[in-house]
PDB file of C-alpha atoms in Angstrom:
ATOM      1  CA  MET L 903     130.648  63.325  97.348  1.00  0.00           C
ATOM      2  CA  ASN L 904     130.514  59.797  96.331  1.00  0.00           C
ATOM      3  CA  ILE L 905     131.828  57.632  99.985  1.00  0.00           C
ATOM      4  CA  TYR L 906     133.040  54.839  96.854  1.00  0.00           C
ATOM      5  CA  GLU L 907     135.211  57.031  95.131  1.00  0.00           C
ATOM      6  CA  THR L 908     137.090  58.497  98.309  1.00  0.00           C
ATOM      7  CA  ASP L 909     141.026  58.049  98.856  1.00  0.00           C
ATOM      8  CA  LYS L 910     139.744  56.015 102.584  1.00  0.00           C
ATOM      9  CA  LEU L 911     137.264  53.438 100.500  1.00  0.00           C
ATOM     10  CA  LEU L 912     140.224  52.704  98.063  1.00  0.00           C
ATOM     11  CA  ALA L 913     142.512  52.206 100.652  1.00  0.00           C
ATOM     12  CA  ASP L 914     139.720  49.604 102.473  1.00  0.00           C
ATOM     13  CA  TYR L 915     138.298  47.743  99.809  1.00  0.00           C
ATOM     14  CA  LEU L 916     142.359  47.252  98.191  1.00  0.00           C
ATOM     15  CA  LEU L 917     142.726  46.382 101.877  1.00  0.00           C
ATOM     16  CA  PHE L 918     139.986  43.879 102.054  1.00  0.00           C
ATOM     17  CA  HIS L 919     140.279  42.328  98.235  1.00  0.00           C
ATOM     18  CA  TYR L 920     143.962  41.991  98.247  1.00  0.00           C
ATOM     19  CA  ALA L 921     145.874  41.915 101.608  1.00  0.00           C
ATOM     20  CA  THR L 922     147.597  38.897 102.707  1.00  0.00           C
ATOM     21  CA  GLU L 923     146.566  37.362 106.429  1.00  0.00           C
ATOM     22  CA  ARG L 924     148.630  39.806 108.362  1.00  0.00           C
ATOM     23  CA  GLU L 925     148.311  43.034 106.576  1.00  0.00           C
ATOM     24  CA  ILE L 926     144.956  42.921 107.988  1.00  0.00           C
ATOM     25  CA  LEU L 927     144.956  40.471 111.271  1.00  0.00           C
ATOM     26  CA  PRO L 928     147.515  40.638 113.697  1.00  0.00           C
ATOM     27  CA  GLU L 929     148.170  37.352 115.092  1.00  0.00           C
ATOM     28  CA  HIS L 930     146.752  37.468 118.199  1.00  0.00           C
ATOM     29  CA  LEU L 931     143.445  38.472 117.365  1.00  0.00           C
ATOM     30  CA  GLY L 932     142.478  35.605 115.585  1.00  0.00           C
ATOM     31  CA  GLY L 933     139.420  35.087 113.034  1.00  0.00           C
ATOM     32  CA  GLU L 934     141.581  33.915 110.056  1.00  0.00           C
ATOM     33  CA  GLU L 935     138.614  32.420 109.119  1.00  0.00           C
ATOM     34  CA  ALA L 936     136.405  35.678 107.721  1.00  0.00           C
ATOM     35  CA  LEU L 937     140.080  36.649 105.765  1.00  0.00           C
ATOM     36  CA  PHE L 938     139.515  36.535 101.944  1.00  0.00           C
ATOM     37  CA  TYR L 939     136.058  36.852 101.290  1.00  0.00           C
ATOM     38  CA  PRO L 940     136.146  37.779  97.739  1.00  0.00           C
ATOM     39  CA  VAL L 941     138.321  35.262  97.475  1.00  0.00           C
ATOM     40  CA  ARG L 942     135.692  33.166  98.722  1.00  0.00           C
ATOM     41  CA  CYS L 943     132.842  34.292  97.211  1.00  0.00           C
ATOM     42  CA  VAL L 944     134.174  32.202  94.365  1.00  0.00           C
ATOM     43  CA  THR L 945     135.885  28.947  95.870  1.00  0.00           C
ATOM     44  CA  GLU L 946     132.903  28.590  98.472  1.00  0.00           C
ATOM     45  CA  CYS L 947     129.759  28.951  96.301  1.00  0.00           C
ATOM     46  CA  VAL L 948     131.089  28.633  92.219  1.00  0.00           C
ATOM     47  CA  ASN L 949     130.784  24.960  90.775  1.00  0.00           C
ATOM     48  CA  ARG L 950     133.555  24.517  89.356  1.00  0.00           C
ATOM     49  CA  ALA L 951     132.595  21.036  88.266  1.00  0.00           C
ATOM     50  CA  ALA L 952     128.843  23.023  86.773  1.00  0.00           C
ATOM     51  CA  VAL L 953     131.147  24.573  84.773  1.00  0.00           C
ATOM     52  CA  PRO L 954     132.080  24.580  80.822  1.00  0.00           C
ATOM     53  CA  SER L 955     134.423  24.990  78.723  1.00  0.00           C
ATOM     54  CA  GLY L 956     135.410  28.173  76.983  1.00  0.00           C
ATOM     55  CA  ALA L 957     132.947  30.080  80.232  1.00  0.00           C
ATOM     56  CA  ARG L 958     132.458  33.402  80.533  1.00  0.00           C
ATOM     57  CA  ALA L 959     131.874  35.601  83.616  1.00  0.00           C
ATOM     58  CA  LEU L 960     130.285  38.342  85.017  1.00  0.00           C
ATOM     59  CA  ASP L 961     131.238  39.483  88.673  1.00  0.00           C
ATOM     60  CA  LEU L 962     128.621  42.503  89.245  1.00  0.00           C
ATOM     61  CA  GLY L 963     129.320  45.708  91.623  1.00  0.00           C
ATOM     62  CA  CYS L 964     133.350  44.022  91.389  1.00  0.00           C
ATOM     63  CA  GLY L 965     134.672  47.075  93.984  1.00  0.00           C
ATOM     64  CA  VAL L 966     138.195  46.589  93.078  1.00  0.00           C
ATOM     65  CA  GLY L 967     138.314  43.659  90.695  1.00  0.00           C
ATOM     66  CA  ARG L 968     139.656  40.614  93.291  1.00  0.00           C
ATOM     67  CA  ALA L 969     136.753  37.900  92.865  1.00  0.00           C
ATOM     68  CA  THR L 970     137.175  38.988  88.661  1.00  0.00           C
ATOM     69  CA  PHE L 971     140.681  37.266  89.390  1.00  0.00           C
ATOM     70  CA  GLU L 972     139.423  34.406  90.927  1.00  0.00           C
ATOM     71  CA  LEU L 973     136.790  33.879  88.417  1.00  0.00           C
ATOM     72  CA  ALA L 974     139.816  33.877  85.725  1.00  0.00           C
ATOM     73  CA  ARG L 975     141.302  30.935  87.154  1.00  0.00           C
ATOM     74  CA  PHE L 976     139.090  28.738  85.057  1.00  0.00           C
ATOM     75  CA  CYS L 977     135.933  31.187  83.110  1.00  0.00           C
ATOM     76  CA  GLU L 978     137.789  31.907  79.469  1.00  0.00           C
ATOM     77  CA  SER L 979     137.010  34.990  80.140  1.00  0.00           C
ATOM     78  CA  ALA L 980     134.924  37.538  83.273  1.00  0.00           C
ATOM     79  CA  LEU L 981     134.498  40.747  82.959  1.00  0.00           C
ATOM     80  CA  GLY L 982     134.347  43.280  85.921  1.00  0.00           C
ATOM     81  CA  ILE L 983     131.793  45.669  86.433  1.00  0.00           C
ATOM     82  CA  ASP L 984     131.160  47.791  89.109  1.00  0.00           C
ATOM     83  CA  SER L 985     129.288  51.951  88.944  1.00  0.00           C
ATOM     84  CA  SER L 986     132.961  53.900  90.568  1.00  0.00           C
ATOM     85  CA  GLN L 987     135.259  54.965  88.630  1.00  0.00           C
ATOM     86  CA  ARG L 988     137.742  55.063  91.175  1.00  0.00           C
ATOM     87  CA  PHE L 989     137.312  51.304  92.118  1.00  0.00           C
ATOM     88  CA  VAL L 990     137.236  50.599  87.893  1.00  0.00           C
ATOM     89  CA  ASP L 991     140.904  52.804  87.806  1.00  0.00           C
ATOM     90  CA  ALA L 992     142.431  50.678  90.960  1.00  0.00           C
ATOM     91  CA  ALA L 993     141.401  47.240  89.215  1.00  0.00           C
ATOM     92  CA  GLU L 994     142.247  47.969  86.626  1.00  0.00           C
ATOM     93  CA  THR L 995     145.810  48.780  86.560  1.00  0.00           C
ATOM     94  CA  ILE L 996     146.243  45.657  88.223  1.00  0.00           C
ATOM     95  CA  ARG L 997     144.985  44.203  85.548  1.00  0.00           C
ATOM     96  CA  GLN L 998     147.197  46.271  83.253  1.00  0.00           C
ATOM     97  CA  GLU L 999     150.504  46.325  85.860  1.00  0.00           C
ATOM     98  CA  GLY L1000     150.624  43.135  88.261  1.00  0.00           C
ATOM     99  CA  GLN L1001     150.236  45.379  90.989  1.00  0.00           C
ATOM    100  CA  LEU L1002     149.159  49.089  92.941  1.00  0.00           C
ATOM    101  CA  SER L1003     150.365  50.804  95.761  1.00  0.00           C
ATOM    102  CA  TYR L1004     148.259  52.001  98.609  1.00  0.00           C
ATOM    103  CA  ALA L1005     148.170  53.109 101.651  1.00  0.00           C
ATOM    104  CA  ARG L1006     146.894  51.235 104.816  1.00  0.00           C
ATOM    105  CA  LEU L1007     145.381  53.527 107.774  1.00  0.00           C
ATOM    106  CA  ASP L1008     146.904  52.568 110.921  1.00  0.00           C
ATOM    107  CA  GLU L1009     145.587  55.351 113.450  1.00  0.00           C
ATOM    108  CA  GLY L1010     145.054  59.002 113.426  1.00  0.00           C
ATOM    109  CA  ALA L1011     146.972  60.592 110.368  1.00  0.00           C
ATOM    110  CA  LEU L1012     149.490  57.135 110.675  1.00  0.00           C
ATOM    111  CA  THR L1013     149.180  54.675 107.454  1.00  0.00           C
ATOM    112  CA  THR L1014     151.391  52.062 105.852  1.00  0.00           C
ATOM    113  CA  ARG L1015     152.449  51.244 102.909  1.00  0.00           C
ATOM    114  CA  LEU L1016     151.445  47.956 101.265  1.00  0.00           C
ATOM    115  CA  ILE L1017     150.998  46.849  97.367  1.00  0.00           C
ATOM    116  CA  ALA L1018     148.318  45.180  95.822  1.00  0.00           C
ATOM    117  CA  ARG L1019     148.981  42.458  93.890  1.00  0.00           C
ATOM    118  CA  ALA L1020     147.237  40.355  90.804  1.00  0.00           C
ATOM    119  CA  PRO L1021     146.826  36.707  92.470  1.00  0.00           C
ATOM    120  CA  GLU L1022     149.326  35.095  91.365  1.00  0.00           C
ATOM    121  CA  GLU L1023     148.830  32.002  88.226  1.00  0.00           C
ATOM    122  CA  VAL L1024     145.851  33.929  86.710  1.00  0.00           C
ATOM    123  CA  ASP L1025     146.112  35.301  83.078  1.00  0.00           C
ATOM    124  CA  ARG L1026     145.507  38.987  83.289  1.00  0.00           C
ATOM    125  CA  ARG L1027     144.829  39.001  79.918  1.00  0.00           C
ATOM    126  CA  ARG L1028     141.484  37.391  80.274  1.00  0.00           C
ATOM    127  CA  VAL L1029     140.220  40.165  82.573  1.00  0.00           C
ATOM    128  CA  ALA L1030     138.791  43.661  81.871  1.00  0.00           C
ATOM    129  CA  PHE L1031     136.955  45.858  83.798  1.00  0.00           C
ATOM    130  CA  GLU L1032     134.488  48.681  83.202  1.00  0.00           C
ATOM    131  CA  ARG L1033     132.205  51.137  85.658  1.00  0.00           C
ATOM    132  CA  GLY L1034     128.915  50.326  85.042  1.00  0.00           C
ATOM    133  CA  ASP L1035     124.402  50.825  86.508  1.00  0.00           C
ATOM    134  CA  ALA L1036     124.102  47.538  87.402  1.00  0.00           C
ATOM    135  CA  MET L1037     120.487  48.366  87.689  1.00  0.00           C
ATOM    136  CA  ASN L1038     121.323  49.682  84.007  1.00  0.00           C
ATOM    137  CA  LEU L1039     124.066  47.897  82.426  1.00  0.00           C
ATOM    138  CA  ARG L1040     124.914  48.350  78.111  1.00  0.00           C
ATOM    139  CA  SER L1041     121.939  46.015  76.192  1.00  0.00           C
ATOM    140  CA  ASP L1042     124.643  44.640  74.613  1.00  0.00           C
ATOM    141  CA  LEU L1043     126.468  42.709  77.379  1.00  0.00           C
ATOM    142  CA  GLY L1044     125.675  38.618  76.087  1.00  0.00           C
ATOM    143  CA  THR L1045     125.317  36.020  78.670  1.00  0.00           C
ATOM    144  CA  PHE L1046     127.526  34.393  81.275  1.00  0.00           C
ATOM    145  CA  ASP L1047     128.297  31.015  82.128  1.00  0.00           C
ATOM    146  CA  ILE L1048     128.500  33.046  85.368  1.00  0.00           C
ATOM    147  CA  VAL L1049     127.019  36.199  87.027  1.00  0.00           C
ATOM    148  CA  LEU L1050     129.166  36.503  90.785  1.00  0.00           C
ATOM    149  CA  MET L1051     126.868  39.970  93.168  1.00  0.00           C
ATOM    150  CA  ALA L1052     128.990  40.051  96.115  1.00  0.00           C
ATOM    151  CA  ASN L1053     127.886  42.430  98.378  1.00  0.00           C
ATOM    152  CA  LEU L1054     125.791  44.752  96.339  1.00  0.00           C
ATOM    153  CA  LEU L1055     121.966  43.707  96.612  1.00  0.00           C
ATOM    154  CA  ASP L1056     121.904  46.485  99.091  1.00  0.00           C
ATOM    155  CA  ARG L1057     123.131  48.812  97.502  1.00  0.00           C
ATOM    156  CA  LEU L1058     121.162  49.213  94.446  1.00  0.00           C
ATOM    157  CA  HIS L1059     118.790  52.424  94.914  1.00  0.00           C
ATOM    158  CA  GLU L1060     116.070  49.743  92.861  1.00  0.00           C
ATOM    159  CA  PRO L1061     117.470  46.881  93.271  1.00  0.00           C
ATOM    160  CA  ARG L1062     115.125  44.397  91.820  1.00  0.00           C
ATOM    161  CA  ARG L1063     116.097  46.675  88.173  1.00  0.00           C
ATOM    162  CA  CYS L1064     118.310  44.734  88.530  1.00  0.00           C
ATOM    163  CA  LEU L1065     117.125  41.185  89.099  1.00  0.00           C
ATOM    164  CA  GLN L1066     115.024  41.823  86.794  1.00  0.00           C
ATOM    165  CA  ARG L1067     117.727  42.253  83.940  1.00  0.00           C
ATOM    166  CA  LEU L1068     120.147  38.886  85.408  1.00  0.00           C
ATOM    167  CA  ALA L1069     117.860  35.406  83.601  1.00  0.00           C
ATOM    168  CA  ALA L1070     119.102  37.670  80.521  1.00  0.00           C
ATOM    169  CA  LEU L1071     122.099  37.673  81.831  1.00  0.00           C
ATOM    170  CA  VAL L1072     122.803  34.434  83.109  1.00  0.00           C
ATOM    171  CA  LYS L1073     123.115  31.559  80.160  1.00  0.00           C
ATOM    172  CA  ARG L1074     119.866  28.262  80.005  1.00  0.00           C
ATOM    173  CA  GLY L1075     121.907  25.984  83.030  1.00  0.00           C
ATOM    174  CA  GLY L1076     124.085  29.121  84.512  1.00  0.00           C
ATOM    175  CA  GLN L1077     125.113  29.549  88.134  1.00  0.00           C
ATOM    176  CA  LEU L1078     124.272  33.341  90.034  1.00  0.00           C
ATOM    177  CA  ILE L1079     125.914  34.071  92.858  1.00  0.00           C
ATOM    178  CA  ILE L1080     124.345  36.913  94.552  1.00  0.00           C
ATOM    179  CA  THR L1081     125.936  37.637  98.785  1.00  0.00           C
ATOM    180  CA  SER L1082     125.117  40.055 101.063  1.00  0.00           C
ATOM    181  CA  PRO L1083     124.809  40.615 104.486  1.00  0.00           C
ATOM    182  CA  TYR L1084     121.286  42.529 104.370  1.00  0.00           C
ATOM    183  CA  THR L1085     122.355  45.571 105.385  1.00  0.00           C
ATOM    184  CA  TRP L1086     119.091  47.536 104.734  1.00  0.00           C
ATOM    185  CA  LEU L1087     119.415  51.641 104.926  1.00  0.00           C
ATOM    186  CA  ASP L1088     117.453  54.944 103.814  1.00  0.00           C
ATOM    187  CA  GLU L1089     121.037  56.121 102.651  1.00  0.00           C
ATOM    188  CA  PHE L1090     121.225  53.664  99.448  1.00  0.00           C
ATOM    189  CA  THR L1091     117.797  51.908  99.491  1.00  0.00           C
ATOM    190  CA  PRO L1092     114.815  53.815  99.606  1.00  0.00           C
ATOM    191  CA  ARG L1093     112.312  51.573 102.512  1.00  0.00           C
ATOM    192  CA  GLU L1094     109.989  51.031  99.374  1.00  0.00           C
ATOM    193  CA  HIS L1095     112.350  49.663  96.938  1.00  0.00           C
ATOM    194  CA  TRP L1096     113.963  46.855  99.819  1.00  0.00           C
ATOM    195  CA  LEU L1097     113.817  43.144  99.644  1.00  0.00           C
ATOM    196  CA  GLY L1098     113.347  42.219 102.970  1.00  0.00           C
ATOM    197  CA  GLY L1099     113.394  43.399 106.897  1.00  0.00           C
ATOM    198  CA  PHE L1100     110.096  44.111 107.467  1.00  0.00           C
ATOM    199  CA  GLU L1101     106.546  43.203 107.664  1.00  0.00           C
ATOM    200  CA  ARG L1102     103.906  43.105 105.927  1.00  0.00           C
ATOM    201  CA  PHE L1103     100.394  42.143 106.524  1.00  0.00           C
ATOM    202  CA  GLY L1104     101.683  41.227 110.238  1.00  0.00           C
ATOM    203  CA  ARG L1105     104.401  38.754 108.781  1.00  0.00           C
ATOM    204  CA  ARG L1106     107.797  39.112 108.685  1.00  0.00           C
ATOM    205  CA  VAL L1107     109.071  39.340 104.845  1.00  0.00           C
ATOM    206  CA  THR L1108     113.230  38.468 105.015  1.00  0.00           C
ATOM    207  CA  THR L1109     115.292  39.118 102.356  1.00  0.00           C
ATOM    208  CA  PHE L1110     115.862  35.490 101.229  1.00  0.00           C
ATOM    209  CA  ASP L1111     111.454  36.383 101.076  1.00  0.00           C
ATOM    210  CA  GLY L1112     112.154  38.683  98.826  1.00  0.00           C
ATOM    211  CA  LEU L1113     114.708  37.257  96.051  1.00  0.00           C
ATOM    212  CA  ASN L1114     113.369  33.575  96.072  1.00  0.00           C
ATOM    213  CA  GLY L1115     109.791  36.785  94.850  1.00  0.00           C
ATOM    214  CA  ALA L1116     112.381  38.110  92.202  1.00  0.00           C
ATOM    215  CA  LEU L1117     114.317  34.998  90.986  1.00  0.00           C
ATOM    216  CA  GLY L1118     112.376  32.453  91.161  1.00  0.00           C
ATOM    217  CA  ALA L1119     110.407  32.198  88.012  1.00  0.00           C
ATOM    218  CA  ASP L1120     113.405  31.835  86.173  1.00  0.00           C
ATOM    219  CA  PHE L1121     116.492  30.289  88.762  1.00  0.00           C
ATOM    220  CA  ASP L1122     116.163  27.163  91.000  1.00  0.00           C
ATOM    221  CA  LEU L1123     117.495  27.400  93.800  1.00  0.00           C
ATOM    222  CA  ILE L1124     120.768  25.212  94.419  1.00  0.00           C
ATOM    223  CA  ASP L1125     122.075  26.284  98.245  1.00  0.00           C
ATOM    224  CA  ARG L1126     122.335  28.846 100.282  1.00  0.00           C
ATOM    225  CA  LYS L1127     124.875  29.188 102.970  1.00  0.00           C
ATOM    226  CA  GLU L1128     126.842  31.947 105.086  1.00  0.00           C
ATOM    227  CA  LEU L1129     129.658  33.592 104.579  1.00  0.00           C
ATOM    228  CA  PRO L1130     131.349  35.928 107.243  1.00  0.00           C
ATOM    229  CA  PHE L1131     133.638  39.077 106.465  1.00  0.00           C
ATOM    230  CA  LEU L1132     136.194  41.084 108.092  1.00  0.00           C
ATOM    231  CA  LEU L1133     136.549  45.120 106.621  1.00  0.00           C
ATOM    232  CA  ARG L1134     139.502  46.291 108.867  1.00  0.00           C
ATOM    233  CA  GLU L1135     139.243  50.452 109.791  1.00  0.00           C
ATOM    234  CA  HIS L1136     141.857  51.058 112.142  1.00  0.00           C
ATOM    235  CA  ALA L1137     144.907  49.136 113.395  1.00  0.00           C
ATOM    236  CA  ARG L1138     142.327  48.715 116.782  1.00  0.00           C
ATOM    237  CA  LYS L1139     138.932  48.627 114.414  1.00  0.00           C
ATOM    238  CA  TYR L1140     137.255  45.875 113.754  1.00  0.00           C
ATOM    239  CA  GLN L1141     134.142  44.650 111.732  1.00  0.00           C
ATOM    240  CA  LEU L1142     132.482  41.567 111.776  1.00  0.00           C
ATOM    241  CA  SER L1143     129.532  40.387 109.026  1.00  0.00           C
ATOM    242  CA  VAL L1144     128.368  37.789 107.335  1.00  0.00           C
ATOM    243  CA  ALA L1145     126.124  37.526 104.207  1.00  0.00           C
ATOM    244  CA  GLU L1146     123.880  34.823 103.748  1.00  0.00           C
ATOM    245  CA  ALA L1147     125.333  33.330 100.022  1.00  0.00           C
ATOM    246  CA  THR L1148     122.277  31.616  98.069  1.00  0.00           C
ATOM    247  CA  MET L1149     122.966  29.686  95.009  1.00  0.00           C
ATOM    248  CA  TRP L1150     121.158  29.888  92.169  1.00  0.00           C
ATOM    249  CA  ARG L1151     120.614  27.569  88.186  1.00  0.00           C
ATOM    250  CA  ARG L1152     119.097  29.616  85.622  1.00  0.00           C
ATOM    251  CA  LYS L1153     116.301  27.214  84.883  1.00  0.00           C
ATOM    252  CA  ILE L1154     116.280  26.023  81.723  1.00  0.00           C
ATOM    253  CA  GLY L1155     113.141  24.490  80.003  1.00  0.00           C
TER     254      GLY L1155
END
């Protein structure tokens, strides 16, 4: 079974995307700087000053949709695409109804009911969600002023296939944001398709090297930064990771 279609992963990601600070993390533990990662992928990585009026945004690998809503704060439309039907259905329920109830795992079989709520002051009519394969997107998507790929890269079977499509998706002068902890695993990506994390001819090849090679002809690198994020598995187990965010601009000429 695809783990992204399970009740456990759905609840984990609803918590990751929509929970309040105290629903995720007890006050005495610290680590607040790693919370609200889907929001920070937008607020810390998108150059809002460079977003034109009437902008279109694409959240590729949107999960349960929080970053898509955040993009809709300042874009005329924001489309979220994910390969998991369960995630897309959950995001669509939040879009239509403004909220979705789910169960946070606390200990063993003990859970707490929480509510994932759409962010306030966002016009949900600007948001749309659909199921899709990032390596084989439908041909009529059009172009976008912003494309966000948050924690998607190292979960693709052939990430280069996705990267090769980006020049056709991002408008000239538009923004591309890629964030990832670069956790390459054979169960998701066969080793021959890894962008980095290996040696070649005695030289260490990083994922950033692979991104430069795949994107450099069509995009200029604007910035790089570290984005920590915290995943709660249950009340006494947390996973702290650090993604690298790279921000690119589609070449004009």
